[in-house]
PDB file of C-alpha atoms in Angstrom:
ATOM      1  CA  MET A   1       3.094  -6.302  16.514  1.00  0.00           C
ATOM      2  CA  SER A   2       3.764  -4.927  13.027  1.00  0.00           C
ATOM      3  CA  ALA A   3       2.928  -1.456  11.748  1.00  0.00           C
ATOM      4  CA  LEU A   4       0.023  -3.040   9.885  1.00  0.00           C
ATOM      5  CA  GLN A   5      -1.387  -4.545  13.066  1.00  0.00           C
ATOM      6  CA  ILE A   6      -1.341  -1.277  15.006  1.00  0.00           C
ATOM      7  CA  LEU A   7      -4.094   0.271  12.947  1.00  0.00           C
ATOM      8  CA  GLY A   8      -6.680  -2.475  13.051  1.00  0.00           C
ATOM      9  CA  ASP A   9      -7.920  -5.761  11.744  1.00  0.00           C
ATOM     10  CA  GLY A  10      -7.896  -6.624   8.050  1.00  0.00           C
ATOM     11  CA  ASP A  11     -10.974  -7.615   6.122  1.00  0.00           C
ATOM     12  CA  GLN A  12     -11.636  -9.075   2.680  1.00  0.00           C
ATOM     13  CA  ASN A  13     -14.838  -8.532   0.772  1.00  0.00           C
ATOM     14  CA  GLN A  14     -16.530 -10.569  -1.898  1.00  0.00           C
ATOM     15  CA  GLU A  15     -15.260  -8.391  -4.739  1.00  0.00           C
ATOM     16  CA  LYS A  16     -11.639  -9.005  -3.722  1.00  0.00           C
ATOM     17  CA  ARG A  17     -12.192 -12.738  -3.531  1.00  0.00           C
ATOM     18  CA  GLU A  18     -13.843 -12.840  -6.948  1.00  0.00           C
ATOM     19  CA  LEU A  19     -10.935 -10.927  -8.503  1.00  0.00           C
ATOM     20  CA  GLU A  20      -8.412 -13.237  -6.890  1.00  0.00           C
ATOM     21  CA  GLU A  21     -10.295 -16.273  -8.202  1.00  0.00           C
ATOM     22  CA  ARG A  22     -10.057 -14.815 -11.699  1.00  0.00           C
ATOM     23  CA  VAL A  23      -6.321 -14.248 -11.274  1.00  0.00           C
ATOM     24  CA  LEU A  24      -5.798 -17.836 -10.111  1.00  0.00           C
ATOM     25  CA  LYS A  25      -7.863 -19.079 -13.048  1.00  0.00           C
ATOM     26  CA  ALA A  26      -5.701 -17.038 -15.434  1.00  0.00           C
ATOM     27  CA  GLN A  27      -2.620 -18.707 -13.968  1.00  0.00           C
ATOM     28  CA  ALA A  28      -4.063 -22.205 -14.171  1.00  0.00           C
ATOM     29  CA  ASP A  29      -5.520 -21.981 -17.674  1.00  0.00           C
ATOM     30  CA  GLU A  30      -3.974 -19.619 -20.197  1.00  0.00           C
ATOM     31  CA  SER A  31      -6.672 -20.548 -22.708  1.00  0.00           C
ATOM     32  CA  SER A  32      -9.429 -19.266 -20.415  1.00  0.00           C
ATOM     33  CA  GLY A  33      -9.057 -15.703 -21.688  1.00  0.00           C
ATOM     34  CA  GLN A  34      -8.984 -14.398 -18.117  1.00  0.00           C
ATOM     35  CA  ARG A  35      -5.505 -12.873 -18.400  1.00  0.00           C
ATOM     36  CA  GLU A  36      -6.412 -10.858 -21.507  1.00  0.00           C
ATOM     37  CA  ALA A  37      -9.711  -9.837 -19.913  1.00  0.00           C
ATOM     38  CA  LEU A  38      -7.994  -8.644 -16.738  1.00  0.00           C
ATOM     39  CA  LEU A  39      -5.352  -6.698 -18.668  1.00  0.00           C
ATOM     40  CA  GLY A  40      -8.112  -5.001 -20.660  1.00  0.00           C
ATOM     41  CA  GLU A  41     -10.389  -4.242 -17.719  1.00  0.00           C
ATOM     42  CA  TYR A  42      -7.621  -2.838 -15.543  1.00  0.00           C
ATOM     43  CA  ARG A  43      -5.815  -0.787 -18.194  1.00  0.00           C
ATOM     44  CA  SER A  44      -7.149   2.486 -16.740  1.00  0.00           C
ATOM     45  CA  TYR A  45      -6.103   1.335 -13.259  1.00  0.00           C
ATOM     46  CA  VAL A  46      -2.586   0.633 -14.562  1.00  0.00           C
ATOM     47  CA  ILE A  47      -2.422   4.112 -16.137  1.00  0.00           C
ATOM     48  CA  LYS A  48      -3.675   5.673 -12.904  1.00  0.00           C
ATOM     49  CA  ILE A  49      -1.172   3.988 -10.596  1.00  0.00           C
ATOM     50  CA  ALA A  50       1.692   4.534 -13.067  1.00  0.00           C
ATOM     51  CA  SER A  51       0.821   8.257 -13.154  1.00  0.00           C
ATOM     52  CA  ARG A  52       0.749   8.364  -9.364  1.00  0.00           C
ATOM     53  CA  ILE A  53       4.047   6.541  -8.975  1.00  0.00           C
ATOM     54  CA  CYS A  54       5.751   8.658 -11.670  1.00  0.00           C
ATOM     55  CA  LYS A  55       4.112  11.834 -10.347  1.00  0.00           C
ATOM     56  CA  ARG A  56       2.984  12.892 -13.844  1.00  0.00           C
ATOM     57  CA  ASN A  57       0.283  11.938 -16.319  1.00  0.00           C
ATOM     58  CA  ILE A  58       1.159   8.704 -18.128  1.00  0.00           C
ATOM     59  CA  THR A  59      -0.448   7.769 -21.447  1.00  0.00           C
ATOM     60  CA  ILE A  60      -0.405   4.541 -23.426  1.00  0.00           C
ATOM     61  CA  GLN A  61       2.300   6.073 -25.642  1.00  0.00           C
ATOM     62  CA  ASP A  62       4.771   6.301 -22.740  1.00  0.00           C
ATOM     63  CA  ASP A  63       7.383   3.667 -21.970  1.00  0.00           C
ATOM     64  CA  GLU A  64       6.220   3.801 -18.369  1.00  0.00           C
ATOM     65  CA  TYR A  65       2.803   2.541 -19.403  1.00  0.00           C
ATOM     66  CA  SER A  66       4.310  -0.492 -21.133  1.00  0.00           C
ATOM     67  CA  ILE A  67       6.458  -1.198 -18.078  1.00  0.00           C
ATOM     68  CA  ALA A  68       3.495  -0.778 -15.731  1.00  0.00           C
ATOM     69  CA  LEU A  69       1.282  -3.043 -17.847  1.00  0.00           C
ATOM     70  CA  ALA A  70       4.033  -5.663 -17.948  1.00  0.00           C
ATOM     71  CA  GLY A  71       4.261  -5.347 -14.156  1.00  0.00           C
ATOM     72  CA  PHE A  72       0.515  -5.895 -13.827  1.00  0.00           C
ATOM     73  CA  ASN A  73       0.785  -8.959 -16.055  1.00  0.00           C
ATOM     74  CA  GLU A  74       3.689 -10.169 -13.926  1.00  0.00           C
ATOM     75  CA  ALA A  75       1.532  -9.710 -10.833  1.00  0.00           C
ATOM     76  CA  ILE A  76      -1.132 -11.950 -12.392  1.00  0.00           C
ATOM     77  CA  THR A  77       1.531 -14.631 -12.857  1.00  0.00           C
ATOM     78  CA  GLN A  78       3.133 -14.252  -9.426  1.00  0.00           C
ATOM     79  CA  TYR A  79       0.126 -13.756  -7.152  1.00  0.00           C
ATOM     80  CA  ARG A  80      -0.532 -16.496  -4.604  1.00  0.00           C
ATOM     81  CA  ARG A  81      -3.568 -17.035  -2.404  1.00  0.00           C
ATOM     82  CA  SER A  82      -1.225 -16.976   0.589  1.00  0.00           C
ATOM     83  CA  GLU A  83      -0.171 -13.367  -0.109  1.00  0.00           C
ATOM     84  CA  PRO A  84      -0.723 -11.082   2.911  1.00  0.00           C
ATOM     85  CA  SER A  85      -2.300  -8.476   0.635  1.00  0.00           C
ATOM     86  CA  SER A  86      -5.081  -8.396  -1.949  1.00  0.00           C
ATOM     87  CA  PHE A  87      -4.269  -8.855  -5.623  1.00  0.00           C
ATOM     88  CA  LEU A  88      -4.617  -5.145  -6.468  1.00  0.00           C
ATOM     89  CA  THR A  89      -2.294  -4.187  -3.638  1.00  0.00           C
ATOM     90  CA  PHE A  90       0.182  -6.835  -4.754  1.00  0.00           C
ATOM     91  CA  ALA A  91      -0.081  -5.585  -8.361  1.00  0.00           C
ATOM     92  CA  TYR A  92       0.494  -2.006  -7.200  1.00  0.00           C
ATOM     93  CA  MET A  93       3.682  -3.086  -5.448  1.00  0.00           C
ATOM     94  CA  VAL A  94       4.977  -5.024  -8.469  1.00  0.00           C
ATOM     95  CA  VAL A  95       4.298  -2.087 -10.805  1.00  0.00           C
ATOM     96  CA  GLN A  96       5.963   0.282  -8.341  1.00  0.00           C
ATOM     97  CA  ARG A  97       9.074  -1.871  -8.185  1.00  0.00           C
ATOM     98  CA  ARG A  98       9.250  -2.328 -11.957  1.00  0.00           C
ATOM     99  CA  LEU A  99       9.048   1.421 -12.566  1.00  0.00           C
ATOM    100  CA  ALA A 100      11.662   2.031  -9.873  1.00  0.00           C
ATOM    101  CA  ASP A 101      13.931  -0.529 -11.557  1.00  0.00           C
ATOM    102  CA  HIS A 102      13.346   1.220 -14.898  1.00  0.00           C
ATOM    103  CA  TYR A 103      14.424   4.610 -13.537  1.00  0.00           C
ATOM    104  CA  ARG A 104      17.464   3.113 -11.818  1.00  0.00           C
ATOM    105  CA  ARG A 105      18.537   1.525 -15.094  1.00  0.00           C
ATOM    106  CA  GLU A 106      18.039   4.842 -16.886  1.00  0.00           C
ATOM    107  CA  GLN A 107      20.217   6.647 -14.350  1.00  0.00           C
ATOM    108  CA  LYS A 108      22.978   4.039 -14.491  1.00  0.00           C
ATOM    109  CA  HIS A 109      22.813   3.354 -18.216  1.00  0.00           C
ATOM    110  CA  GLN A 110      26.178   4.968 -18.821  1.00  0.00           C
ATOM    111  CA  ASN A 111      27.747   2.413 -16.481  1.00  0.00           C
ATOM    112  CA  GLN A 112      26.275  -0.411 -18.553  1.00  0.00           C
ATOM    113  CA  VAL A 113      24.262  -1.968 -15.763  1.00  0.00           C
ATOM    114  CA  PRO A 114      22.847  -5.287 -17.096  1.00  0.00           C
ATOM    115  CA  LEU A 115      19.102  -5.374 -17.735  1.00  0.00           C
ATOM    116  CA  ILE A 116      18.875  -8.764 -16.029  1.00  0.00           C
ATOM    117  CA  PRO A 117      19.713  -8.438 -12.308  1.00  0.00           C
ATOM    118  CA  PRO A 118      22.055 -11.003 -10.727  1.00  0.00           C
ATOM    119  CA  ASP A 119      19.188 -12.651  -8.815  1.00  0.00           C
ATOM    120  CA  SER A 120      16.940 -12.889 -11.875  1.00  0.00           C
ATOM    121  CA  ARG A 121      15.318 -16.239 -12.534  1.00  0.00           C
ATOM    122  CA  GLU A 122      17.012 -16.223 -15.960  1.00  0.00           C
ATOM    123  CA  ASN A 123      20.340 -16.758 -14.218  1.00  0.00           C
ATOM    124  CA  GLU A 124      19.116 -19.594 -12.000  1.00  0.00           C
ATOM    125  CA  PRO A 125      19.783 -23.289 -12.610  1.00  0.00           C
ATOM    126  CA  THR A 126      16.993 -25.027 -14.501  1.00  0.00           C
ATOM    127  CA  HIS A 127      16.161 -27.512 -11.751  1.00  0.00           C
ATOM    128  CA  ARG A 128      12.486 -26.857 -10.967  1.00  0.00           C
ATOM    129  CA  GLU A 129      12.730 -26.934  -7.154  1.00  0.00           C
ATOM    130  CA  VAL A 130      15.747 -24.619  -7.129  1.00  0.00           C
ATOM    131  CA  VAL A 131      14.024 -22.133  -9.426  1.00  0.00           C
ATOM    132  CA  ALA A 132      10.813 -22.207  -7.391  1.00  0.00           C
ATOM    133  CA  GLU A 133      12.643 -21.684  -4.095  1.00  0.00           C
ATOM    134  CA  SER A 134      14.731 -18.855  -5.509  1.00  0.00           C
ATOM    135  CA  PHE A 135      11.664 -17.165  -6.994  1.00  0.00           C
ATOM    136  CA  GLU A 136       9.806 -17.325  -3.674  1.00  0.00           C
ATOM    137  CA  ARG A 137      12.772 -15.737  -1.887  1.00  0.00           C
ATOM    138  CA  TYR A 138      12.837 -12.998  -4.516  1.00  0.00           C
ATOM    139  CA  ARG A 139       9.124 -12.276  -4.053  1.00  0.00           C
ATOM    140  CA  GLU A 140       9.505 -12.207  -0.290  1.00  0.00           C
ATOM    141  CA  ARG A 141      12.375  -9.708  -0.575  1.00  0.00           C
ATOM    142  CA  GLU A 142      10.300  -7.508  -2.873  1.00  0.00           C
ATOM    143  CA  LEU A 143       7.343  -7.495  -0.506  1.00  0.00           C
ATOM    144  CA  ALA A 144       9.596  -6.756   2.481  1.00  0.00           C
ATOM    145  CA  GLU A 145      11.211  -3.853   0.633  1.00  0.00           C
ATOM    146  CA  VAL A 146       7.890  -2.285  -0.349  1.00  0.00           C
ATOM    147  CA  ARG A 147       6.623  -2.730   3.198  1.00  0.00           C
ATOM    148  CA  ARG A 148       9.767  -1.042   4.548  1.00  0.00           C
ATOM    149  CA  LEU A 149       9.354   1.917   2.178  1.00  0.00           C
ATOM    150  CA  GLU A 150       5.682   2.254   3.084  1.00  0.00           C
ATOM    151  CA  ILE A 151       6.423   2.257   6.818  1.00  0.00           C
ATOM    152  CA  GLN A 152       9.076   4.899   6.190  1.00  0.00           C
ATOM    153  CA  GLN A 153       6.610   7.069   4.279  1.00  0.00           C
ATOM    154  CA  PHE A 154       3.978   6.586   6.992  1.00  0.00           C
ATOM    155  CA  SER A 155       6.475   7.584   9.686  1.00  0.00           C
ATOM    156  CA  GLN A 156       7.386  10.726   7.747  1.00  0.00           C
ATOM    157  CA  SER A 157       3.719  11.661   7.319  1.00  0.00           C
ATOM    158  CA  LEU A 158       3.121  11.234  11.039  1.00  0.00           C
ATOM    159  CA  ALA A 159       6.157  13.392  11.805  1.00  0.00           C
ATOM    160  CA  ARG A 160       4.698  16.207   9.740  1.00  0.00           C
ATOM    161  CA  VAL A 161       1.806  16.444  12.190  1.00  0.00           C
ATOM    162  CA  GLY A 162       4.012  15.983  15.255  1.00  0.00           C
ATOM    163  CA  ILE A 163       3.436  12.278  15.917  1.00  0.00           C
ATOM    164  CA  SER A 164       6.098   9.609  16.306  1.00  0.00           C
ATOM    165  CA  MET A 165       5.699   5.890  15.820  1.00  0.00           C
ATOM    166  CA  ASN A 166       6.153   5.474  19.574  1.00  0.00           C
ATOM    167  CA  ASP A 167       3.251   7.885  20.146  1.00  0.00           C
ATOM    168  CA  LEU A 168       1.105   5.764  17.856  1.00  0.00           C
ATOM    169  CA  VAL A 169       1.999   2.540  19.640  1.00  0.00           C
ATOM    170  CA  LYS A 170       1.173   4.016  23.044  1.00  0.00           C
ATOM    171  CA  SER A 171      -2.135   5.495  21.904  1.00  0.00           C
ATOM    172  CA  SER A 172      -3.544   2.588  19.891  1.00  0.00           C
ATOM    173  CA  PRO A 173      -6.867   1.388  21.349  1.00  0.00           C
ATOM    174  CA  LYS A 174      -6.856  -2.068  22.893  1.00  0.00           C
ATOM    175  CA  HIS A 175     -10.416  -2.934  21.888  1.00  0.00           C
ATOM    176  CA  ARG A 176     -11.469  -3.836  18.369  1.00  0.00           C
ATOM    177  CA  ASP A 177     -14.795  -2.002  18.673  1.00  0.00           C
ATOM    178  CA  THR A 178     -12.966   1.231  19.473  1.00  0.00           C
ATOM    179  CA  ARG A 179     -10.644   0.772  16.491  1.00  0.00           C
ATOM    180  CA  GLU A 180     -13.622   0.191  14.202  1.00  0.00           C
ATOM    181  CA  ASP A 181     -15.391   3.284  15.565  1.00  0.00           C
ATOM    182  CA  MET A 182     -12.274   5.389  14.974  1.00  0.00           C
ATOM    183  CA  LEU A 183     -11.951   4.053  11.431  1.00  0.00           C
ATOM    184  CA  ALA A 184     -15.551   5.056  10.667  1.00  0.00           C
ATOM    185  CA  ILE A 185     -14.855   8.580  11.958  1.00  0.00           C
ATOM    186  CA  ALA A 186     -11.553   8.747  10.043  1.00  0.00           C
ATOM    187  CA  ARG A 187     -13.379   7.927   6.819  1.00  0.00           C
ATOM    188  CA  LYS A 188     -15.842  10.774   7.442  1.00  0.00           C
ATOM    189  CA  ILE A 189     -12.977  13.209   8.031  1.00  0.00           C
ATOM    190  CA  ALA A 190     -10.947  12.062   5.023  1.00  0.00           C
ATOM    191  CA  ALA A 191     -13.996  12.385   2.755  1.00  0.00           C
ATOM    192  CA  ASN A 192     -14.474  16.065   3.656  1.00  0.00           C
ATOM    193  CA  GLU A 193     -11.556  18.313   2.722  1.00  0.00           C
ATOM    194  CA  LYS A 194     -12.532  21.116   5.108  1.00  0.00           C
ATOM    195  CA  TRP A 195     -12.913  18.718   8.033  1.00  0.00           C
ATOM    196  CA  MET A 196      -9.625  17.083   7.150  1.00  0.00           C
ATOM    197  CA  GLU A 197      -7.738  20.388   7.115  1.00  0.00           C
ATOM    198  CA  GLU A 198      -9.347  21.446  10.373  1.00  0.00           C
ATOM    199  CA  PHE A 199      -8.600  18.165  12.095  1.00  0.00           C
ATOM    200  CA  LEU A 200      -4.981  17.823  10.948  1.00  0.00           C
ATOM    201  CA  HIS A 201      -3.932  21.405  11.531  1.00  0.00           C
ATOM    202  CA  GLN A 202      -5.705  22.369  14.750  1.00  0.00           C
ATOM    203  CA  LYS A 203      -4.066  21.261  17.979  1.00  0.00           C
ATOM    204  CA  THR A 204      -7.264  21.180  20.003  1.00  0.00           C
ATOM    205  CA  THR A 205     -10.492  19.340  19.331  1.00  0.00           C
ATOM    206  CA  LYS A 206     -13.489  21.656  19.346  1.00  0.00           C
ATOM    207  CA  LYS A 207     -16.907  20.571  20.514  1.00  0.00           C
ATOM    208  CA  SER A 208     -18.430  21.791  17.236  1.00  0.00           C
ATOM    209  CA  PHE A 209     -16.070  19.558  15.253  1.00  0.00           C
ATOM    210  CA  ALA A 210     -16.862  16.537  17.422  1.00  0.00           C
ATOM    211  CA  GLU A 211     -20.571  17.109  16.818  1.00  0.00           C
ATOM    212  CA  LYS A 212     -20.020  17.292  13.050  1.00  0.00           C
ATOM    213  CA  VAL A 213     -18.318  13.891  12.950  1.00  0.00           C
ATOM    214  CA  GLY A 214     -20.777  12.361  15.404  1.00  0.00           C
ATOM    215  CA  CYS A 215     -18.462  11.677  18.320  1.00  0.00           C
ATOM    216  CA  HIS A 216     -18.052  12.970  21.862  1.00  0.00           C
ATOM    217  CA  ARG A 217     -15.296  15.567  22.217  1.00  0.00           C
ATOM    218  CA  ARG A 218     -13.597  13.630  25.035  1.00  0.00           C
ATOM    219  CA  THR A 219     -13.467  10.512  22.873  1.00  0.00           C
ATOM    220  CA  LEU A 220     -11.868  12.410  19.994  1.00  0.00           C
ATOM    221  CA  LYS A 221      -9.358  13.993  22.335  1.00  0.00           C
ATOM    222  CA  ARG A 222      -8.443  10.623  23.900  1.00  0.00           C
ATOM    223  CA  HIS A 223      -7.904   8.934  20.517  1.00  0.00           C
ATOM    224  CA  ARG A 224      -6.641  11.904  18.529  1.00  0.00           C
ATOM    225  CA  VAL A 225      -3.211  10.394  17.751  1.00  0.00           C
ATOM    226  CA  TYR A 226      -4.668   7.100  16.549  1.00  0.00           C
ATOM    227  CA  LEU A 227      -7.406   8.859  14.573  1.00  0.00           C
ATOM    228  CA  THR A 228      -4.845  11.121  12.911  1.00  0.00           C
ATOM    229  CA  ALA A 229      -2.869   8.058  11.834  1.00  0.00           C
ATOM    230  CA  LEU A 230      -5.980   6.532  10.271  1.00  0.00           C
ATOM    231  CA  VAL A 231      -6.773   9.734   8.377  1.00  0.00           C
ATOM    232  CA  LEU A 232      -3.230   9.786   6.988  1.00  0.00           C
ATOM    233  CA  VAL A 233      -3.567   6.183   5.834  1.00  0.00           C
ATOM    234  CA  LEU A 234      -6.752   7.149   3.993  1.00  0.00           C
ATOM    235  CA  ILE A 235      -5.274  10.154   2.184  1.00  0.00           C
ATOM    236  CA  GLU A 236      -1.672   9.068   1.631  1.00  0.00           C
ATOM    237  CA  ASP A 237      -0.258   6.641  -0.927  1.00  0.00           C
ATOM    238  CA  LEU A 238      -0.116   3.665   1.472  1.00  0.00           C
ATOM    239  CA  PRO A 239      -1.673   0.654  -0.291  1.00  0.00           C
ATOM    240  CA  LEU A 240      -0.463  -2.007   2.163  1.00  0.00           C
ATOM    241  CA  LEU A 241      -1.898  -0.259   5.190  1.00  0.00           C
ATOM    242  CA  ARG A 242      -5.109   0.571   3.367  1.00  0.00           C
ATOM    243  CA  ASP A 243      -5.515  -2.997   2.175  1.00  0.00           C
ATOM    244  CA  TYR A 244      -4.953  -4.309   5.700  1.00  0.00           C
ATOM    245  CA  LEU A 245      -7.861  -2.157   6.868  1.00  0.00           C
ATOM    246  CA  GLY A 246     -10.080  -3.528   4.105  1.00  0.00           C
ATOM    247  CA  LEU A 247     -10.128  -0.183   2.266  1.00  0.00           C
ATOM    248  CA  PRO A 248      -9.763   0.525  -1.464  1.00  0.00           C
ATOM    249  CA  VAL A 249      -6.152   0.502  -2.643  1.00  0.00           C
ATOM    250  CA  GLU A 250      -6.523   3.897  -4.312  1.00  0.00           C
ATOM    251  CA  LYS A 251      -6.291   6.916  -2.051  1.00  0.00           C
ATOM    252  CA  LYS A 252      -9.364   9.138  -1.703  1.00  0.00           C
ATOM    253  CA  GLY A 253      -7.858  12.480  -0.740  1.00  0.00           C
ATOM    254  CA  GLY A 254      -4.831  14.704  -1.214  1.00  0.00           C
ATOM    255  CA  GLY A 255      -1.571  13.562   0.280  1.00  0.00           C
ATOM    256  CA  LEU A 256       0.597  15.414   2.744  1.00  0.00           C
ATOM    257  CA  GLY A 257       4.095  15.407   1.331  1.00  0.00           C
ATOM    258  CA  ALA A 258       6.765  14.561   3.864  1.00  0.00           C
ATOM    259  CA  GLU A 259      10.498  14.708   4.074  1.00  0.00           C
ATOM    260  CA  GLY A 260      12.724  13.286   6.737  1.00  0.00           C
ATOM    261  CA  ASP A 261      14.097  10.134   8.139  1.00  0.00           C
ATOM    262  CA  CYS A 262      12.616   7.125   9.817  1.00  0.00           C
ATOM    263  CA  ASN A 263      14.204   4.932  12.430  1.00  0.00           C
ATOM    264  CA  GLU A 264      13.638   1.614  10.730  1.00  0.00           C
ATOM    265  CA  GLU A 265      14.333  -0.502  13.790  1.00  0.00           C
ATOM    266  CA  LYS A 266      11.830   1.519  15.757  1.00  0.00           C
ATOM    267  CA  SER A 267       9.215   1.033  13.025  1.00  0.00           C
ATOM    268  CA  ALA A 268       9.826  -2.672  12.905  1.00  0.00           C
ATOM    269  CA  THR A 269       9.409  -3.019  16.648  1.00  0.00           C
ATOM    270  CA  LEU A 270       6.154  -1.294  16.811  1.00  0.00           C
ATOM    271  CA  CYS A 271       5.600  -4.529  17.763  1.00  0.00           C
ATOM    272  CA  GLY A 272       5.770  -4.478  21.481  1.00  0.00           C
ATOM    273  CA  ALA A 273       2.461  -2.810  22.274  1.00  0.00           C
ATOM    274  CA  ASP A 274      -0.881  -4.523  22.515  1.00  0.00           C
ATOM    275  CA  SER A 275      -3.494  -2.983  20.221  1.00  0.00           C
TER     276      SER A 275
END
């Protein structure tokens, strides 16, 4: 079982499907005007995620905005219906990687690092099948890298509240109904800053708190580890996990900064427990 699977079952709503249909139409017919429409409609979204990734306010005058917008446009070109994430999550990942590449190039500029990486499509043979296969491998590597970084961040966030990935695996509910109930409670907690602070920073679950969120105290106590993980997904910058739960890509609350290390093999093998 993957880290995504531990937290629950994914869901796609009508709005996501309609957006993805527009993206596919933009790919299929450049004269449809869909690409230009999408770039215009989602300009504020691009600014918002670029500001979040860069950890400062980005404006349309900044180079980062141009890079982020180009990344969003690239996402429109690259997105496939078979992607494991929604289009906006996929676009977020592409923009994130493009900005990371930009900063790496800036840092290594004095060493004359080429702007075109060795595995760029521009260096591939022109045979169509070879290019297509190489491009798919490149996209798969990108997705795997973003997923790895997100699992690492999630592990660090859990560690800040005294939870390990192993704890999460052991405590994950087996029944879907229970997972859905916990997600509903997690959303209530994440939407209320005072409740969130109380829940994350108190070691015991009070009866008064359980009553506020509409759940029995024993139930909250039994599923506290799992519920904490869900709250962190809702407030942290974790678009893949949020998308898997059928939640908006953009976070709704303040994040808990985390430092530390993650045992990657352990994260990848989350895998053994039944949810």
